[in-house]
């Protein structure tokens, strides 16, 4: 009986604690929601104040513009003599210049009847010249001698804007106090504010004094009213064509999805026309804040209840905890043993990996050395192929030197020093040509150290062509060089020349038995790369050869004319310079090899 009574008391206390907790959580939710709403309203008012000041500043900035322009003597002259085309043309140009400098939508001049006689957009398809705006309120206010202000959709361009108008008085003596000659109006676009407000997730709108939204970051709300518009306001809007082509209906008539966010708002007056700037704070922020606070309180209460329950269960868990501690200690000992074994295995694996890395470095060094030797062997082999042509190139200057020397002796014996001096000059020129040829051979034959430096493409192309020019001449092959602009790359000049000579030599072999014999080499800039193209008029690359074109020891030449390493070595050299070597057949016949190399950059120079 006592046990049953104790259980009942325990249950009653439990239910009381739950009820009190729920009541406290609900009260917390209500207070947090109220505080969150107050904070959000203050934040929204500060944000709205900044937006309003920005908008007001922009509107006030242009208030004096029409007044300052209205005293221009050309405007008075144009209103007095509207048939004077020269004066009207000057006014058009003046208004256009001011409009562009002030960055307003338009500036235009109207006579007393509201007819536009000059405008900044005089040369546009939709200009204001000849348009009558007497129905606009800003014109009526200005022609009565005051300042006119109005916002509406343009009846000519269908683009909305804010209009500021000032009367134009007669200049000179007696102008003041008389009726205005006309009205000068400035149209200002507020679309920039609309684009700025698009970055806000919360609705921001600008409504006129009748509650019609004409600017905002919710397109569906534009030209809708915050509340139903009365008949007098509707008649005024229709008479002034303020929102021409728009049917004004309340925002509340929109579908639920389109009026999302239309809830409680914060308002602030702005401008001189009774405008209202409104911001609609997201109500989800209030709910989220209240949920966070009430959740925190619920979590605290739950923690307290769990703590009490934990204390109640503490004695029962002491023995279990002791057993768990012993089991944990045993598991820790086993884990230490496993860690020791695993550490030993990892150390051994690390040592094995170090040995493999050392062997890999040795193999890489051996591969690099072998590659350099292959490159040098390829150059020497190519020098052997060019030997006959170079010998022919050297024989010609030697024969010329001998002939000029014999002639010089004869001229000296005849006491003709002028003719002897001319022959000596010819001998010097022939010797210089031999020196150039031998210098190119020495430069090409020297072993590259693999250093990366700035390389001028134009000298390398000319040097490569010079070494093979004799072969081209001997075989009657036309070599055309087309270098659009001088380009610089990062690489090895010696190896680059070897690649170019190899490509030219292959092109020479390709056209040897395929007239017409023509080889072209062009250099162009392709983005951040230099593109060197070598084209020949040969028979092209067979399909079964294209797949193995850059494979080592693969050649289509007869025995004794190559080892099949030229293109393989060239491809390796180009890849080492972070470039790409490719080949394909041309639509009109022949083949094209493309050498693509990255251009030298200022970053590489700084590095």
mmCIF file of N, CA and C in Angstrom, residues 492-604:
data_model
loop_
_atom_site.group_PDB
_atom_site.id
_atom_site.type_symbol
_atom_site.label_atom_id
_atom_site.label_comp_id
_atom_site.label_asym_id
_atom_site.label_seq_id
_atom_site.Cartn_x
_atom_site.Cartn_y
_atom_site.Cartn_z
ATOM 1 N N UNK A 492 64.655 25.736 -73.785
ATOM 2 C CA UNK A 492 66.062 25.520 -74.121
ATOM 3 C C UNK A 492 66.221 25.802 -75.609
ATOM 4 N N UNK A 493 67.024 26.817 -75.963
ATOM 5 C CA UNK A 493 67.161 27.231 -77.355
ATOM 6 C C UNK A 493 67.761 26.121 -78.217
ATOM 7 N N UNK A 494 68.760 25.402 -77.675
ATOM 8 C CA UNK A 494 69.424 24.358 -78.468
ATOM 9 C C UNK A 494 68.446 23.244 -78.805
ATOM 10 N N UNK A 495 67.688 22.802 -77.797
ATOM 11 C CA UNK A 495 66.740 21.711 -78.035
ATOM 12 C C UNK A 495 65.577 22.172 -78.906
ATOM 13 N N UNK A 496 65.175 23.438 -78.751
ATOM 14 C CA UNK A 496 64.107 23.959 -79.609
ATOM 15 C C UNK A 496 64.536 23.942 -81.071
ATOM 16 N N UNK A 497 65.791 24.340 -81.347
ATOM 17 C CA UNK A 497 66.276 24.317 -82.721
ATOM 18 C C UNK A 497 66.334 22.890 -83.254
ATOM 19 N N UNK A 498 66.689 21.917 -82.374
ATOM 20 C CA UNK A 498 66.718 20.528 -82.824
ATOM 21 C C UNK A 498 65.322 20.074 -83.255
ATOM 22 N N UNK A 499 64.292 20.467 -82.480
ATOM 23 C CA UNK A 499 62.915 20.100 -82.828
ATOM 24 C C UNK A 499 62.515 20.723 -84.167
ATOM 25 N N UNK A 500 62.832 22.029 -84.348
ATOM 26 C CA UNK A 500 62.467 22.712 -85.584
ATOM 27 C C UNK A 500 63.179 22.093 -86.784
ATOM 28 N N UNK A 501 64.490 21.774 -86.625
ATOM 29 C CA UNK A 501 65.237 21.163 -87.731
ATOM 30 C C UNK A 501 64.660 19.796 -88.055
ATOM 31 N N UNK A 502 64.298 19.032 -87.026
ATOM 32 C CA UNK A 502 63.727 17.710 -87.260
ATOM 33 C C UNK A 502 62.414 17.811 -88.034
ATOM 34 N N UNK A 503 61.558 18.774 -87.659
ATOM 35 C CA UNK A 503 60.278 18.936 -88.353
ATOM 36 C C UNK A 503 60.493 19.383 -89.800
ATOM 37 N N UNK A 504 61.443 20.344 -89.999
ATOM 38 C CA UNK A 504 61.713 20.798 -91.365
ATOM 39 C C UNK A 504 62.327 19.676 -92.202
ATOM 40 N N UNK A 505 63.207 18.876 -91.567
ATOM 41 C CA UNK A 505 63.838 17.771 -92.299
ATOM 42 C C UNK A 505 62.800 16.730 -92.726
ATOM 43 N N UNK A 506 61.861 16.412 -91.813
ATOM 44 C CA UNK A 506 60.793 15.471 -92.148
ATOM 45 C C UNK A 506 59.922 16.014 -93.277
ATOM 46 N N UNK A 507 59.613 17.329 -93.220
ATOM 47 C CA UNK A 507 58.809 17.941 -94.295
ATOM 48 C C UNK A 507 59.563 17.886 -95.625
ATOM 49 N N UNK A 508 60.912 18.102 -95.577
ATOM 50 C CA UNK A 508 61.726 18.029 -96.797
ATOM 51 C C UNK A 508 61.695 16.621 -97.385
ATOM 52 N N UNK A 509 61.798 15.599 -96.513
ATOM 53 C CA UNK A 509 61.722 14.215 -96.988
ATOM 54 C C UNK A 509 60.346 13.906 -97.573
ATOM 55 N N UNK A 510 59.273 14.514 -96.974
ATOM 56 C CA UNK A 510 57.913 14.206 -97.416
ATOM 57 C C UNK A 510 57.632 14.728 -98.816
ATOM 58 N N UNK A 511 58.270 15.856 -99.203
ATOM 59 C CA UNK A 511 57.980 16.450 -100.513
ATOM 60 C C UNK A 511 59.039 16.095 -101.549
ATOM 61 N N UNK A 512 59.992 15.238 -101.182
ATOM 62 C CA UNK A 512 61.109 14.944 -102.098
ATOM 63 C C UNK A 512 60.612 14.312 -103.392
ATOM 64 N N UNK A 513 59.608 13.445 -103.314
ATOM 65 C CA UNK A 513 59.101 12.760 -104.506
ATOM 66 C C UNK A 513 57.623 13.067 -104.742
ATOM 67 N N UNK A 514 57.164 14.207 -104.321
ATOM 68 C CA UNK A 514 55.733 14.532 -104.463
ATOM 69 C C UNK A 514 55.584 15.980 -104.902
ATOM 70 N N UNK A 515 55.768 16.289 -106.209
ATOM 71 C CA UNK A 515 55.599 17.676 -106.661
ATOM 72 C C UNK A 515 54.138 18.100 -106.525
ATOM 73 N N UNK A 516 53.858 19.431 -106.315
ATOM 74 C CA UNK A 516 54.878 20.480 -106.185
ATOM 75 C C UNK A 516 55.584 20.420 -104.831
ATOM 76 N N UNK A 517 56.826 20.844 -104.813
ATOM 77 C CA UNK A 517 57.619 20.761 -103.589
ATOM 78 C C UNK A 517 57.545 22.109 -102.861
ATOM 79 N N UNK A 518 56.830 22.055 -101.760
ATOM 80 C CA UNK A 518 56.601 23.308 -101.015
ATOM 81 C C UNK A 518 56.515 22.997 -99.523
ATOM 82 N N UNK A 519 57.243 23.748 -98.715
ATOM 83 C CA UNK A 519 57.216 23.625 -97.253
ATOM 84 C C UNK A 519 57.013 25.028 -96.680
ATOM 85 N N UNK A 520 56.097 25.137 -95.717
ATOM 86 C CA UNK A 520 55.801 26.436 -95.089
ATOM 87 C C UNK A 520 55.912 26.302 -93.579
ATOM 88 N N UNK A 521 56.543 27.308 -92.974
ATOM 89 C CA UNK A 521 56.642 27.361 -91.505
ATOM 90 C C UNK A 521 56.082 28.697 -91.059
ATOM 91 N N UNK A 522 55.067 28.651 -90.161
ATOM 92 C CA UNK A 522 54.440 29.874 -89.657
ATOM 93 C C UNK A 522 54.494 29.900 -88.136
ATOM 94 N N UNK A 523 54.577 31.134 -87.597
ATOM 95 C CA UNK A 523 54.596 31.341 -86.140
ATOM 96 C C UNK A 523 53.525 32.370 -85.819
ATOM 97 N N UNK A 524 52.528 31.986 -84.985
ATOM 98 C CA UNK A 524 51.451 32.888 -84.570
ATOM 99 C C UNK A 524 51.246 32.757 -83.069
ATOM 100 N N UNK A 525 50.541 33.719 -82.538
ATOM 101 C CA UNK A 525 50.170 33.677 -81.111
ATOM 102 C C UNK A 525 48.769 33.102 -80.994
ATOM 103 N N UNK A 526 48.616 32.094 -80.125
ATOM 104 C CA UNK A 526 47.327 31.452 -79.879
ATOM 105 C C UNK A 526 47.023 31.511 -78.386
ATOM 106 N N UNK A 527 46.365 32.609 -77.963
ATOM 107 C CA UNK A 527 46.094 32.776 -76.529
ATOM 108 C C UNK A 527 47.397 33.016 -75.783
ATOM 109 N N UNK A 528 47.672 32.211 -74.761
ATOM 110 C CA UNK A 528 48.899 32.327 -73.980
ATOM 111 C C UNK A 528 49.941 31.321 -74.452
ATOM 112 N N UNK A 529 49.836 30.869 -75.720
ATOM 113 C CA UNK A 529 50.797 29.933 -76.289
ATOM 114 C C UNK A 529 51.314 30.476 -77.629
ATOM 115 N N UNK A 530 52.522 30.027 -77.987
ATOM 116 C CA UNK A 530 53.060 30.246 -79.320
ATOM 117 C C UNK A 530 52.795 28.992 -80.139
ATOM 118 N N UNK A 531 52.241 29.174 -81.352
ATOM 119 C CA UNK A 531 51.882 28.054 -82.211
ATOM 120 C C UNK A 531 52.767 28.088 -83.456
ATOM 121 N N UNK A 532 53.623 27.044 -83.601
ATOM 122 C CA UNK A 532 54.503 26.906 -84.760
ATOM 123 C C UNK A 532 53.935 25.788 -85.635
ATOM 124 N N UNK A 533 53.608 26.089 -86.893
ATOM 125 C CA UNK A 533 53.018 25.111 -87.809
ATOM 126 C C UNK A 533 53.978 24.875 -88.975
ATOM 127 N N UNK A 534 54.275 23.603 -89.244
ATOM 128 C CA UNK A 534 55.124 23.207 -90.368
ATOM 129 C C UNK A 534 54.248 22.396 -91.323
ATOM 130 N N UNK A 535 53.998 22.937 -92.520
ATOM 131 C CA UNK A 535 53.126 22.288 -93.496
ATOM 132 C C UNK A 535 53.949 21.879 -94.716
ATOM 133 N N UNK A 536 53.599 20.730 -95.289
ATOM 134 C CA UNK A 536 54.273 20.286 -96.505
ATOM 135 C C UNK A 536 53.223 19.906 -97.547
ATOM 136 N N UNK A 537 53.679 19.812 -98.800
ATOM 137 C CA UNK A 537 52.779 19.462 -99.906
ATOM 138 C C UNK A 537 52.946 18.008 -100.309
ATOM 139 N N UNK A 538 53.359 17.156 -99.348
ATOM 140 C CA UNK A 538 53.577 15.743 -99.638
ATOM 141 C C UNK A 538 52.287 14.959 -99.709
ATOM 142 N N UNK A 539 52.411 13.630 -99.530
ATOM 143 C CA UNK A 539 51.252 12.745 -99.652
ATOM 144 C C UNK A 539 50.481 12.620 -98.348
ATOM 145 N N UNK A 540 50.957 13.214 -97.245
ATOM 146 C CA UNK A 540 50.255 13.137 -95.965
ATOM 147 C C UNK A 540 50.720 11.942 -95.148
ATOM 148 N N UNK A 541 50.058 11.756 -94.010
ATOM 149 C CA UNK A 541 50.416 10.690 -93.069
ATOM 150 C C UNK A 541 49.430 9.545 -93.242
ATOM 151 N N UNK A 542 49.896 8.334 -93.577
ATOM 152 C CA UNK A 542 48.972 7.195 -93.692
ATOM 153 C C UNK A 542 48.278 6.910 -92.362
ATOM 154 N N UNK A 543 47.066 6.366 -92.431
ATOM 155 C CA UNK A 543 46.285 6.106 -91.223
ATOM 156 C C UNK A 543 46.983 5.115 -90.305
ATOM 157 N N UNK A 544 47.669 4.086 -90.875
ATOM 158 C CA UNK A 544 48.322 3.102 -90.024
ATOM 159 C C UNK A 544 49.594 3.650 -89.394
ATOM 160 N N UNK A 545 50.076 4.786 -89.874
ATOM 161 C CA UNK A 545 51.294 5.387 -89.318
ATOM 162 C C UNK A 545 50.949 6.418 -88.246
ATOM 163 N N UNK A 546 49.778 7.085 -88.370
ATOM 164 C CA UNK A 546 49.427 8.189 -87.474
ATOM 165 C C UNK A 546 49.426 7.767 -86.016
ATOM 166 N N UNK A 547 48.964 6.541 -85.716
ATOM 167 C CA UNK A 547 48.867 6.094 -84.324
ATOM 168 C C UNK A 547 50.237 5.884 -83.698
ATOM 169 N N UNK A 548 51.271 5.588 -84.498
ATOM 170 C CA UNK A 548 52.601 5.289 -83.959
ATOM 171 C C UNK A 548 53.619 6.356 -84.354
ATOM 172 N N UNK A 549 53.142 7.538 -84.741
ATOM 173 C CA UNK A 549 54.021 8.546 -85.313
ATOM 174 C C UNK A 549 55.113 8.973 -84.336
ATOM 175 N N UNK A 550 54.765 9.090 -83.049
ATOM 176 C CA UNK A 550 55.718 9.575 -82.050
ATOM 177 C C UNK A 550 56.285 8.434 -81.203
ATOM 178 N N UNK A 551 56.125 7.192 -81.645
ATOM 179 C CA UNK A 551 56.660 6.052 -80.911
ATOM 180 C C UNK A 551 58.155 5.902 -81.213
ATOM 181 N N UNK A 552 58.994 5.539 -80.217
ATOM 182 C CA UNK A 552 60.434 5.366 -80.450
ATOM 183 C C UNK A 552 60.678 4.210 -81.418
ATOM 184 N N UNK A 553 61.724 4.389 -82.252
ATOM 185 C CA UNK A 553 62.203 3.380 -83.198
ATOM 186 C C UNK A 553 61.160 3.027 -84.266
ATOM 187 N N UNK A 554 60.179 3.869 -84.447
ATOM 188 C CA UNK A 554 59.208 3.655 -85.527
ATOM 189 C C UNK A 554 59.515 4.648 -86.639
ATOM 190 N N UNK A 555 59.758 4.156 -87.850
ATOM 191 C CA UNK A 555 60.090 5.022 -88.974
ATOM 192 C C UNK A 555 59.542 4.423 -90.254
ATOM 193 N N UNK A 556 59.190 5.295 -91.180
ATOM 194 C CA UNK A 556 58.738 4.854 -92.515
ATOM 195 C C UNK A 556 59.830 5.062 -93.554
ATOM 196 N N UNK A 557 60.991 5.580 -93.110
ATOM 197 C CA UNK A 557 62.079 5.826 -94.038
ATOM 198 C C UNK A 557 62.817 4.516 -94.318
ATOM 199 N N UNK A 558 63.489 4.387 -95.461
ATOM 200 C CA UNK A 558 64.254 3.179 -95.769
ATOM 201 C C UNK A 558 65.448 3.031 -94.843
ATOM 202 N N UNK A 559 65.991 1.853 -94.773
ATOM 203 C CA UNK A 559 67.112 1.542 -93.891
ATOM 204 C C UNK A 559 68.293 2.462 -94.209
ATOM 205 N N UNK A 560 68.902 2.965 -93.132
ATOM 206 C CA UNK A 560 70.047 3.846 -93.279
ATOM 207 C C UNK A 560 69.702 5.308 -93.289
ATOM 208 N N UNK A 561 68.391 5.657 -93.331
ATOM 209 C CA UNK A 561 67.993 7.076 -93.363
ATOM 210 C C UNK A 561 67.369 7.544 -92.069
ATOM 211 N N UNK A 562 67.395 6.701 -91.046
ATOM 212 C CA UNK A 562 66.864 7.137 -89.757
ATOM 213 C C UNK A 562 66.597 5.971 -88.833
ATOM 214 N N UNK A 563 66.650 6.283 -87.510
ATOM 215 C CA UNK A 563 66.410 5.247 -86.503
ATOM 216 C C UNK A 563 64.991 5.286 -85.963
ATOM 217 N N UNK A 564 64.192 6.257 -86.374
ATOM 218 C CA UNK A 564 62.838 6.372 -85.825
ATOM 219 C C UNK A 564 62.814 7.044 -84.468
ATOM 220 N N UNK A 565 63.841 7.823 -84.147
ATOM 221 C CA UNK A 565 63.892 8.489 -82.842
ATOM 222 C C UNK A 565 63.639 9.992 -82.949
ATOM 223 N N UNK A 566 63.641 10.551 -84.163
ATOM 224 C CA UNK A 566 63.532 12.005 -84.306
ATOM 225 C C UNK A 566 62.268 12.565 -83.704
ATOM 226 N N UNK A 567 61.088 12.070 -84.124
ATOM 227 C CA UNK A 567 59.828 12.595 -83.588
ATOM 228 C C UNK A 567 59.627 12.199 -82.136
ATOM 229 N N UNK A 568 60.079 11.019 -81.739
ATOM 230 C CA UNK A 568 59.953 10.604 -80.334
ATOM 231 C C UNK A 568 60.769 11.532 -79.436
ATOM 232 N N UNK A 569 62.033 11.832 -79.849
ATOM 233 C CA UNK A 569 62.865 12.745 -79.058
ATOM 234 C C UNK A 569 62.270 14.151 -79.086
ATOM 235 N N UNK A 570 61.791 14.598 -80.246
ATOM 236 C CA UNK A 570 61.186 15.931 -80.341
ATOM 237 C C UNK A 570 59.974 16.046 -79.423
ATOM 238 N N UNK A 571 59.120 15.013 -79.412
ATOM 239 C CA UNK A 571 57.949 15.044 -78.529
ATOM 240 C C UNK A 571 58.370 15.104 -77.071
ATOM 241 N N UNK A 572 59.428 14.359 -76.712
ATOM 242 C CA UNK A 572 59.910 14.389 -75.326
ATOM 243 C C UNK A 572 60.456 15.763 -74.965
ATOM 244 N N UNK A 573 61.196 16.395 -75.902
ATOM 245 C CA UNK A 573 61.739 17.731 -75.646
ATOM 246 C C UNK A 573 60.606 18.740 -75.442
ATOM 247 N N UNK A 574 59.596 18.680 -76.301
ATOM 248 C CA UNK A 574 58.478 19.627 -76.207
ATOM 249 C C UNK A 574 57.706 19.439 -74.903
ATOM 250 N N UNK A 575 57.478 18.181 -74.487
ATOM 251 C CA UNK A 575 56.781 17.934 -73.223
ATOM 252 C C UNK A 575 57.580 18.475 -72.047
ATOM 253 N N UNK A 576 58.921 18.374 -72.107
ATOM 254 C CA UNK A 576 59.754 18.900 -71.033
ATOM 255 C C UNK A 576 59.634 20.411 -70.932
ATOM 256 N N UNK A 577 59.322 21.072 -72.040
ATOM 257 C CA UNK A 577 59.115 22.524 -72.029
ATOM 258 C C UNK A 577 57.636 22.886 -71.825
ATOM 259 N N UNK A 578 56.841 21.944 -71.315
ATOM 260 C CA UNK A 578 55.417 22.136 -71.020
ATOM 261 C C UNK A 578 54.628 22.474 -72.287
ATOM 262 N N UNK A 579 55.066 21.886 -73.410
ATOM 263 C CA UNK A 579 54.379 22.123 -74.670
ATOM 264 C C UNK A 579 53.731 20.859 -75.207
ATOM 265 N N UNK A 580 53.311 20.932 -76.472
ATOM 266 C CA UNK A 580 52.610 19.802 -77.088
ATOM 267 C C UNK A 580 52.967 19.766 -78.574
ATOM 268 N N UNK A 581 53.261 18.558 -79.072
ATOM 269 C CA UNK A 581 53.581 18.340 -80.480
ATOM 270 C C UNK A 581 52.548 17.389 -81.064
ATOM 271 N N UNK A 582 51.882 17.801 -82.148
ATOM 272 C CA UNK A 582 50.836 16.990 -82.757
ATOM 273 C C UNK A 582 50.949 17.087 -84.275
ATOM 274 N N UNK A 583 50.287 16.158 -84.968
ATOM 275 C CA UNK A 583 50.329 16.130 -86.433
ATOM 276 C C UNK A 583 48.988 15.682 -86.968
ATOM 277 N N UNK A 584 48.650 16.174 -88.167
ATOM 278 C CA UNK A 584 47.429 15.768 -88.839
ATOM 279 C C UNK A 584 47.563 16.080 -90.331
ATOM 280 N N UNK A 585 46.704 15.470 -91.128
ATOM 281 C CA UNK A 585 46.696 15.708 -92.559
ATOM 282 C C UNK A 585 45.877 16.943 -92.895
ATOM 283 N N UNK A 586 46.279 17.647 -93.942
ATOM 284 C CA UNK A 586 45.568 18.840 -94.403
ATOM 285 C C UNK A 586 44.478 18.448 -95.395
ATOM 286 N N UNK A 587 43.354 19.178 -95.416
ATOM 287 C CA UNK A 587 42.261 18.829 -96.342
ATOM 288 C C UNK A 587 42.696 18.844 -97.803
ATOM 289 N N UNK A 588 43.578 19.760 -98.200
ATOM 290 C CA UNK A 588 43.985 19.845 -99.586
ATOM 291 C C UNK A 588 45.179 18.976 -99.936
ATOM 292 N N UNK A 589 45.620 18.120 -99.028
ATOM 293 C CA UNK A 589 46.779 17.279 -99.273
ATOM 294 C C UNK A 589 47.968 17.749 -98.467
ATOM 295 N N UNK A 590 48.837 16.812 -98.122
ATOM 296 C CA UNK A 590 49.986 17.149 -97.310
ATOM 297 C C UNK A 590 49.696 16.991 -95.827
ATOM 298 N N UNK A 591 50.711 17.253 -95.011
ATOM 299 C CA UNK A 591 50.585 17.094 -93.554
ATOM 300 C C UNK A 591 50.987 18.383 -92.863
ATOM 301 N N UNK A 592 50.543 18.517 -91.618
ATOM 302 C CA UNK A 592 50.878 19.682 -90.805
ATOM 303 C C UNK A 592 51.272 19.208 -89.411
ATOM 304 N N UNK A 593 52.441 19.655 -88.954
ATOM 305 C CA UNK A 593 52.888 19.407 -87.581
ATOM 306 C C UNK A 593 52.721 20.710 -86.805
ATOM 307 N N UNK A 594 52.074 20.609 -85.641
ATOM 308 C CA UNK A 594 51.809 21.789 -84.810
ATOM 309 C C UNK A 594 52.621 21.680 -83.521
ATOM 310 N N UNK A 595 53.444 22.711 -83.279
ATOM 311 C CA UNK A 595 54.257 22.792 -82.057
ATOM 312 C C UNK A 595 53.686 23.915 -81.201
ATOM 313 N N UNK A 596 53.103 23.566 -80.050
ATOM 314 C CA UNK A 596 52.461 24.542 -79.158
ATOM 315 C C UNK A 596 53.300 24.673 -77.891
ATOM 316 N N UNK A 597 53.799 25.903 -77.614
ATOM 317 C CA UNK A 597 54.669 26.152 -76.464
ATOM 318 C C UNK A 597 54.129 27.326 -75.656
ATOM 319 N N UNK A 598 54.166 27.255 -74.304
ATOM 320 C CA UNK A 598 53.679 28.381 -73.488
ATOM 321 C C UNK A 598 54.578 29.600 -73.619
ATOM 322 N N UNK A 599 53.958 30.768 -73.691
ATOM 323 C CA UNK A 599 54.696 32.021 -73.818
ATOM 324 C C UNK A 599 55.361 32.398 -72.505
ATOM 325 N N UNK A 600 56.429 33.159 -72.601
ATOM 326 C CA UNK A 600 57.120 33.672 -71.421
ATOM 327 C C UNK A 600 56.237 34.721 -70.746
ATOM 328 N N UNK A 601 56.113 34.645 -69.417
ATOM 329 C CA UNK A 601 55.277 35.584 -68.656
ATOM 330 C C UNK A 601 56.131 36.342 -67.661
ATOM 331 N N UNK A 602 55.569 37.495 -67.218
ATOM 332 C CA UNK A 602 56.275 38.311 -66.228
ATOM 333 C C UNK A 602 56.435 37.574 -64.909
ATOM 334 N N UNK A 603 55.494 36.686 -64.587
ATOM 335 C CA UNK A 603 55.585 35.926 -63.329
ATOM 336 C C UNK A 603 56.821 35.039 -63.338
ATOM 337 N N UNK A 604 57.089 34.397 -64.485
ATOM 338 C CA UNK A 604 58.271 33.552 -64.588
ATOM 339 C C UNK A 604 59.533 34.393 -64.463
#
